[in-house]
Amino acid sequence: MKIRFYALLCFLIIAISAKAQEKKIQNIVEVELRNAGSIINDEIVVGHYLFYKTDRINRKTYNYELQILDQNLNEVGKHTVESSKHLFLMDAVYNGQSLMLKLYDYKEDKVMLQQLDNSAKLLSTEVREVGKIEKAQFRQMQSSKAAQAIFLFPLKDFGFADFRTLKNKNYGYSIDFYSSEGGENWNYSSDPKLKTHVFPTMLYGDKDIMMNLIMEKDGLLSKDFDLNLMVLDSKTGMPLFEKSLDDDKYKLSPINGFKVDDSGEFYLLGYYYDKESNIITSESLGLFKYKINNSGDIISKDYISWTEDAGKYLKVDEKGEFEDFGYVFFHDFVEDNMGNFYAIGEQYDKEFKGLGFDIVVKDMMIFKFDKEFKLTNIETIEKTENNISVPNAAFFSPQMLAMIVKALNGYDYEFMTSSMEKDVISIGYQDYLEIKKESDKYVFGNVFIADGKISTDTIDLMEVKEEKRFKVLPSEAGYIVVLEYDEKEKALTIEKVKLNY
């Protein structure tokens, strides 16, 4: 069994049946592979970006380049940044029109937000000071090579929202909006006089609304908290509504949201609990899907019970625990061209170890729902288990433990993309294979959903004994992109690889 505390970032292709384009970039002084990513619009990969240090201009200044590539790895454009050696790329997100970079100079304690068009032409730059709470968060990210930023979010074809934590009397938040259409930028902040701590999570955003989940707690260590849905007008930053979604029967914990159509209605999905339960310490009863209009009115409610619905396909006890593996954490939801919904999940469970517990991450799972959100099938994709060490695991509910494992980057799930017509959905994950009498190796696994049917494929990556710096990115449907950095040659090789399905 492989013991792992953080997700592996480096992969190596050693046996590929079909190859596509390849690109090599020379004279790279330094590169962090986490500074390479895919440009994704509506779950469709439209290109890739690379950010790296090239050379030293003088004693205090270095040259950095941001390169944008198309799907076939052709250079579309290049953007240059001059800064100190302490510059760090926190995040890069795409909203369908432009790319926003969030750069942090940890010597100057300043954040620089740069917006680029599709050819890497600079559109705007915003610079601001960094507060003490932000500084601590950024330094923690820098110390972890597996860390993923969760501060910058795209609003489709409209702008970007940058979230930061504030410390007044209690903890609060600030949201800075930056337009990509030449409109007004705005800021929305929590009330500094609040006697409670409030923490936001963005669920969805477009030109009309910004949907946020607000957690409100009396004390930082309190196990009791309230969850409210707070929706802002994307054009002005003014609140449209804030309300609890709990009803007389259930408590809700939303994890995803997306727009239904141009009517202004949207879906909200997540876990539901017994009304009297505590979300931190209690087990969920199943999944919910609400349809809500932009005034906050609930149009429809659907529930999928672990015991009654999922129990038709797998053994589930009366507490909602799957008897063969424990629980499921859902990474993403996606809709295909036939109106079916798919929930992409990963199994996990608690395992007693010494004086405490480890979390064991197990197989991938795909839950399929029809247009009416009725569960129609559950598929399991086998992979090797891995253990995640979580302090005080015995004191948290299964769903809260799942979120902690996500924060530790402990799952094997990597990404989900789809084709333009949404007739092919691709789900990528990593795996570790222990092979008798041979070297253990890492593999890349892919799950394809086409015409409502599921198929799988795996590609060998690197043997465990190899020590190379590699990373895998999503590409267009049926492909992945593999990056390799050669420190001796100071060169980055990028290869587009075809998958079989």
Tab-separated table of C-alpha atoms in Angstrom, residues 50-238:
chain	number	residue	atom	x	y	z
A	50	LEU	CA	3.315	28.359	-19.279
A	51	PHE	CA	4.958	30.765	-16.830
A	52	TYR	CA	8.712	30.582	-16.242
A	53	LYS	CA	11.851	32.576	-15.430
A	54	THR	CA	14.166	33.125	-18.422
A	55	ASP	CA	17.140	35.309	-17.486
A	56	ARG	CA	18.572	37.921	-15.148
A	57	ILE	CA	18.410	41.541	-16.306
A	58	ASN	CA	20.453	43.075	-13.478
A	59	ARG	CA	21.303	42.462	-9.838
A	60	LYS	CA	17.721	42.947	-8.647
A	61	THR	CA	15.579	42.210	-11.698
A	62	TYR	CA	14.671	39.011	-13.522
A	63	ASN	CA	12.754	38.367	-16.725
A	64	TYR	CA	9.655	36.118	-16.652
A	65	GLU	CA	7.599	34.920	-19.613
A	66	LEU	CA	3.979	33.852	-19.902
A	67	GLN	CA	3.473	31.855	-23.089
A	68	ILE	CA	0.054	30.892	-24.479
A	69	LEU	CA	-0.237	27.812	-26.705
A	70	ASP	CA	-3.183	26.581	-28.757
A	71	GLN	CA	-4.563	23.019	-28.643
A	72	ASN	CA	-1.821	21.832	-31.012
A	73	LEU	CA	0.968	23.418	-28.922
A	74	ASN	CA	1.585	26.252	-31.386
A	75	GLU	CA	2.605	29.534	-29.793
A	76	VAL	CA	-0.245	32.052	-29.865
A	77	GLY	CA	1.429	34.812	-27.909
A	78	LYS	CA	3.996	35.722	-25.268
A	79	HIS	CA	3.925	38.202	-22.381
A	80	THR	CA	6.981	39.420	-20.451
A	81	VAL	CA	7.095	40.451	-16.788
A	82	GLU	CA	10.101	42.107	-15.134
A	83	SER	CA	10.301	41.630	-11.384
A	84	SER	CA	12.469	40.451	-8.512
A	85	LYS	CA	13.502	36.843	-7.973
A	86	HIS	CA	10.717	36.615	-5.385
A	87	LEU	CA	7.849	36.671	-7.907
A	88	PHE	CA	5.374	33.796	-7.547
A	89	LEU	CA	2.401	32.873	-9.764
A	90	MET	CA	-0.519	32.302	-7.397
A	91	ASP	CA	-3.194	31.548	-9.946
A	92	ALA	CA	-4.242	31.849	-13.596
A	93	VAL	CA	-7.868	31.537	-14.738
A	94	TYR	CA	-9.684	32.012	-18.046
A	95	ASN	CA	-13.218	33.361	-18.461
A	96	GLY	CA	-13.798	32.703	-22.169
A	97	GLN	CA	-12.439	36.082	-23.297
A	98	SER	CA	-9.257	36.738	-21.346
A	99	LEU	CA	-6.728	35.226	-18.961
A	100	MET	CA	-6.122	36.687	-15.505
A	101	LEU	CA	-2.780	36.180	-13.716
A	102	LYS	CA	-2.449	36.659	-9.973
A	103	LEU	CA	1.231	37.304	-9.175
A	104	TYR	CA	2.713	37.740	-5.702
A	105	ASP	CA	6.075	39.304	-4.853
A	106	TYR	CA	6.743	37.964	-1.368
A	107	LYS	CA	9.639	40.373	-0.785
A	108	GLU	CA	7.523	43.466	-1.466
A	109	ASP	CA	4.287	41.887	-0.136
A	110	LYS	CA	2.355	43.067	-3.177
A	111	VAL	CA	-0.151	41.346	-5.445
A	112	MET	CA	-0.241	42.156	-9.156
A	113	LEU	CA	-3.277	41.132	-11.216
A	114	GLN	CA	-2.660	41.197	-14.967
A	115	GLN	CA	-5.358	40.577	-17.565
A	116	LEU	CA	-4.296	39.281	-21.009
A	117	ASP	CA	-6.246	38.695	-24.199
A	118	ASN	CA	-6.160	35.426	-26.180
A	119	SER	CA	-2.877	36.424	-27.862
A	120	ALA	CA	-1.160	37.318	-24.535
A	121	LYS	CA	-1.523	41.086	-25.090
A	122	LEU	CA	-1.674	42.951	-21.783
A	123	LEU	CA	-5.121	44.506	-21.200
A	124	SER	CA	-4.867	45.780	-17.627
A	125	THR	CA	-2.751	45.690	-14.466
A	126	GLU	CA	-3.862	46.148	-10.858
A	127	VAL	CA	-1.407	46.273	-7.928
A	128	ARG	CA	-2.307	46.200	-4.234
A	129	GLU	CA	-0.746	45.567	-0.827
A	130	VAL	CA	-1.075	42.185	0.902
A	131	GLY	CA	-2.606	41.893	4.378
A	132	LYS	CA	-1.285	39.715	7.201
A	133	ILE	CA	-3.856	36.954	6.695
A	134	GLU	CA	-3.245	36.832	2.945
A	135	LYS	CA	0.493	36.775	3.523
A	136	ALA	CA	0.198	33.722	5.770
A	137	GLN	CA	-2.002	31.952	3.203
A	138	PHE	CA	0.389	32.738	0.344
A	139	ARG	CA	3.456	31.611	2.280
A	140	GLN	CA	1.719	28.331	3.085
A	141	MET	CA	1.070	27.808	-0.623
A	142	GLN	CA	4.694	28.536	-1.475
A	143	SER	CA	5.907	25.935	1.009
A	144	SER	CA	3.727	23.215	-0.529
A	145	LYS	CA	4.538	22.156	-4.072
A	146	ALA	CA	1.142	20.463	-4.254
A	147	ALA	CA	-0.858	23.523	-3.206
A	148	GLN	CA	-3.592	24.821	-5.468
A	149	ALA	CA	-4.860	28.393	-5.291
A	150	ILE	CA	-8.541	28.947	-4.515
A	151	PHE	CA	-8.729	32.740	-4.517
A	152	LEU	CA	-9.345	33.774	-8.144
A	153	PHE	CA	-12.518	32.825	-10.037
A	154	PRO	CA	-13.786	33.527	-13.580
A	155	LEU	CA	-17.192	34.977	-14.462
A	156	LYS	CA	-17.949	33.674	-17.936
A	157	ASP	CA	-17.224	36.247	-20.684
A	158	PHE	CA	-17.539	39.053	-18.156
A	159	GLY	CA	-14.732	39.355	-15.601
A	160	PHE	CA	-12.913	37.910	-12.601
A	161	ALA	CA	-13.478	37.796	-8.846
A	162	ASP	CA	-10.533	37.855	-6.439
A	163	PHE	CA	-11.322	36.676	-2.888
A	164	ARG	CA	-9.296	37.510	0.215
A	165	THR	CA	-9.664	37.029	3.957
A	166	LEU	CA	-9.854	40.072	6.259
A	167	LYS	CA	-9.270	40.312	10.000
A	168	ASN	CA	-11.459	42.887	11.709
A	169	LYS	CA	-12.866	42.101	15.140
A	170	ASN	CA	-13.547	38.693	13.641
A	171	TYR	CA	-12.636	37.087	10.332
A	172	GLY	CA	-14.423	38.374	7.240
A	173	TYR	CA	-13.851	38.622	3.503
A	174	SER	CA	-13.445	40.988	0.577
A	175	ILE	CA	-14.329	40.351	-3.083
A	176	ASP	CA	-12.666	42.451	-5.802
A	177	PHE	CA	-14.302	42.274	-9.237
A	178	TYR	CA	-12.315	43.090	-12.406
A	179	SER	CA	-14.221	43.538	-15.654
A	180	SER	CA	-13.021	42.026	-18.937
A	181	GLU	CA	-15.533	44.066	-20.965
A	182	GLY	CA	-14.400	47.573	-20.049
A	183	GLY	CA	-17.044	47.926	-17.354
A	184	GLU	CA	-16.708	49.203	-13.802
A	185	ASN	CA	-14.661	47.276	-11.261
A	186	TRP	CA	-16.189	46.951	-7.802
A	187	ASN	CA	-15.591	45.623	-4.290
A	188	TYR	CA	-17.928	43.846	-1.903
A	189	SER	CA	-16.832	43.192	1.685
A	190	SER	CA	-18.455	41.608	4.704
A	191	ASP	CA	-19.604	43.904	7.516
A	192	PRO	CA	-16.519	44.652	9.697
A	193	LYS	CA	-18.805	44.984	12.749
A	194	LEU	CA	-20.087	41.418	12.538
A	195	LYS	CA	-19.816	39.476	15.787
A	196	THR	CA	-19.385	36.218	13.879
A	197	HIS	CA	-16.731	34.823	11.530
A	198	VAL	CA	-17.789	34.576	7.875
A	199	PHE	CA	-16.050	32.663	5.082
A	200	PRO	CA	-17.155	32.632	1.407
A	201	THR	CA	-16.892	30.021	-1.350
A	202	MET	CA	-17.796	30.943	-4.925
A	203	LEU	CA	-20.074	28.391	-6.596
A	204	TYR	CA	-20.836	30.036	-9.950
A	205	GLY	CA	-20.526	33.335	-11.813
A	206	ASP	CA	-21.531	34.959	-15.130
A	207	LYS	CA	-22.548	38.409	-16.457
A	208	ASP	CA	-25.696	38.422	-14.324
A	209	ILE	CA	-24.977	36.751	-10.991
A	210	MET	CA	-22.170	35.710	-8.654
A	211	MET	CA	-23.304	32.802	-6.484
A	212	ASN	CA	-21.504	32.336	-3.147
A	213	LEU	CA	-21.826	29.981	-0.199
A	214	ILE	CA	-21.276	31.820	3.108
A	215	MET	CA	-20.252	29.913	6.242
A	216	GLU	CA	-20.983	31.805	9.468
A	217	LYS	CA	-19.548	30.705	12.836
A	218	ASP	CA	-19.583	32.152	16.364
A	219	GLY	CA	-16.083	30.830	17.086
A	220	LEU	CA	-13.277	29.515	14.909
A	221	LEU	CA	-13.259	26.160	16.721
A	222	SER	CA	-17.030	25.886	16.999
A	223	LYS	CA	-18.641	22.824	15.423
A	224	ASP	CA	-21.858	24.754	14.850
A	225	PHE	CA	-22.249	27.012	11.838
A	226	ASP	CA	-24.833	28.340	9.406
A	227	LEU	CA	-24.633	28.053	5.614
A	228	ASN	CA	-26.306	30.725	3.485
A	229	LEU	CA	-26.537	31.256	-0.258
A	230	MET	CA	-25.521	34.831	-1.092
A	231	VAL	CA	-25.978	36.053	-4.677
A	232	LEU	CA	-24.520	39.334	-5.966
A	233	ASP	CA	-25.346	41.329	-9.091
A	234	SER	CA	-22.238	40.836	-11.233
A	235	LYS	CA	-22.551	44.279	-12.841
A	236	THR	CA	-22.760	46.305	-9.629
A	237	GLY	CA	-21.667	44.049	-6.764
A	238	MET	CA	-24.951	44.741	-4.974
